[in-house]
Amino acid sequence: MGVVSQKLRQSAKGQDCTMRTAYCNYDPATTVLAHLPSPVKGMGTKSDDWHAVFACSACHDALDQHNYDPRDIDRDMLLALQRTQRKWFDMGLMAFPEFTPRPKSASKIMPRRPMVQP
């Protein structure tokens, strides 16, 4: 059985969909925690709750029914997981021991290009 966290599950309520598939209805009222495929997931067993994303009803249905473009789904799931974990971190639901924010001037990573919203 995967790890269950009621706080993570409840955190999806009213949030914007982080899956943002072609099927997305962009309705936060329908958003739930959708579990992604993982080695833990199986018949009658969901993935750990931290292997999940905020998904509107349309994206959740597409994910559960495997009704998506296989060329896009891996990228979509990774981006959704990153967006969801960032929200959990900002909400204080995901923490790291001895976390120190990186100073802006110390970054060696190129600046991000703006994401194009669908």
XYZ file of C-alpha atoms in Angstrom:
118
model
C 0.000 0.000 0.000
C 1.243 3.472 -0.883
C 1.840 6.200 1.678
C -1.348 8.152 2.469
C -1.453 11.781 3.634
C -4.832 13.372 4.257
C -3.187 16.826 4.240
C -1.792 16.276 0.740
C -5.097 14.882 -0.479
C -7.067 17.790 0.960
C -4.552 20.325 -0.403
C -5.861 19.760 -3.950
C -9.309 21.184 -3.171
C -9.862 24.434 -5.041
C -6.398 24.456 -6.638
C -5.675 25.076 -10.304
C -5.051 21.939 -12.340
C -1.323 21.231 -12.650
C -1.768 18.540 -15.353
C -3.011 20.979 -18.012
C -3.534 18.328 -20.695
C -5.355 19.009 -23.950
C -8.524 17.850 -22.139
C -8.194 20.325 -19.236
C -11.397 22.087 -18.166
C -9.451 24.610 -16.008
C -12.117 24.374 -13.271
C -10.569 24.467 -9.761
C -13.909 23.305 -8.329
C -13.290 19.861 -9.880
C -9.618 19.523 -8.849
C -8.595 16.419 -6.890
C -5.307 14.678 -6.111
C -4.598 12.327 -9.036
C -2.047 9.559 -8.451
C 0.573 9.050 -11.146
C 1.888 5.663 -12.244
C 4.716 4.345 -10.059
C 6.182 0.998 -8.952
C 3.884 1.125 -5.886
C 0.733 1.476 -7.997
C -1.071 -1.713 -8.870
C -4.462 -3.372 -8.895
C -6.380 -1.704 -6.071
C -3.273 0.162 -4.829
C -2.534 3.816 -5.484
C 0.896 5.404 -5.694
C 2.261 7.248 -2.683
C 0.442 10.550 -2.194
C 3.608 12.500 -3.047
C 3.532 10.829 -6.485
C 0.349 12.704 -7.326
C -0.722 15.938 -8.966
C -3.596 18.408 -8.835
C -5.905 17.399 -11.689
C -9.260 18.761 -12.819
C -11.955 16.167 -13.502
C -11.187 16.092 -17.243
C -7.411 15.602 -16.806
C -8.003 13.017 -14.062
C -10.336 11.050 -16.335
C -7.807 11.195 -19.188
C -5.052 9.984 -16.833
C -7.128 7.123 -15.356
C -8.458 5.980 -18.721
C -5.068 6.316 -20.498
C -6.808 8.688 -22.912
C -3.834 10.876 -23.788
C -1.157 11.236 -26.392
C 1.678 8.872 -25.354
C 4.209 11.274 -26.908
C 3.208 13.994 -24.423
C 2.157 12.254 -21.221
C 5.601 11.684 -19.660
C 6.466 15.358 -20.084
C 2.997 16.435 -18.881
C 3.214 14.227 -15.771
C 6.721 15.455 -14.873
C 5.742 19.115 -15.277
C 2.548 18.541 -13.276
C 4.511 16.836 -10.496
C 6.988 19.722 -10.395
C 4.162 22.290 -10.264
C 2.343 20.345 -7.542
C 5.427 19.844 -5.380
C 6.262 23.568 -5.677
C 2.741 24.377 -4.437
C 3.140 21.924 -1.541
C 6.458 23.523 -0.642
C 4.891 27.002 -0.745
C 1.967 25.730 1.405
C 4.398 24.296 3.959
C 3.302 20.714 3.222
C 6.668 19.688 1.794
C 9.831 20.576 3.665
C 13.493 19.695 3.586
C 15.907 19.533 6.523
C 18.334 22.432 6.636
C 16.781 24.076 3.580
C 18.492 27.308 2.657
C 17.172 29.343 -0.251
C 19.766 29.856 -2.962
C 20.794 33.500 -3.336
C 19.727 34.842 -6.733
C 23.256 35.978 -7.632
C 24.755 32.532 -6.880
C 22.726 30.723 -9.541
C 24.734 29.180 -12.364
C 21.583 28.190 -14.210
C 20.479 30.200 -17.209
C 17.359 32.308 -16.584
C 14.114 30.518 -17.391
C 12.228 31.412 -20.495
C 8.616 32.348 -19.828
C 6.250 29.376 -20.111
C 3.624 29.634 -22.781
C 0.215 29.089 -21.207
C -2.253 26.956 -23.177
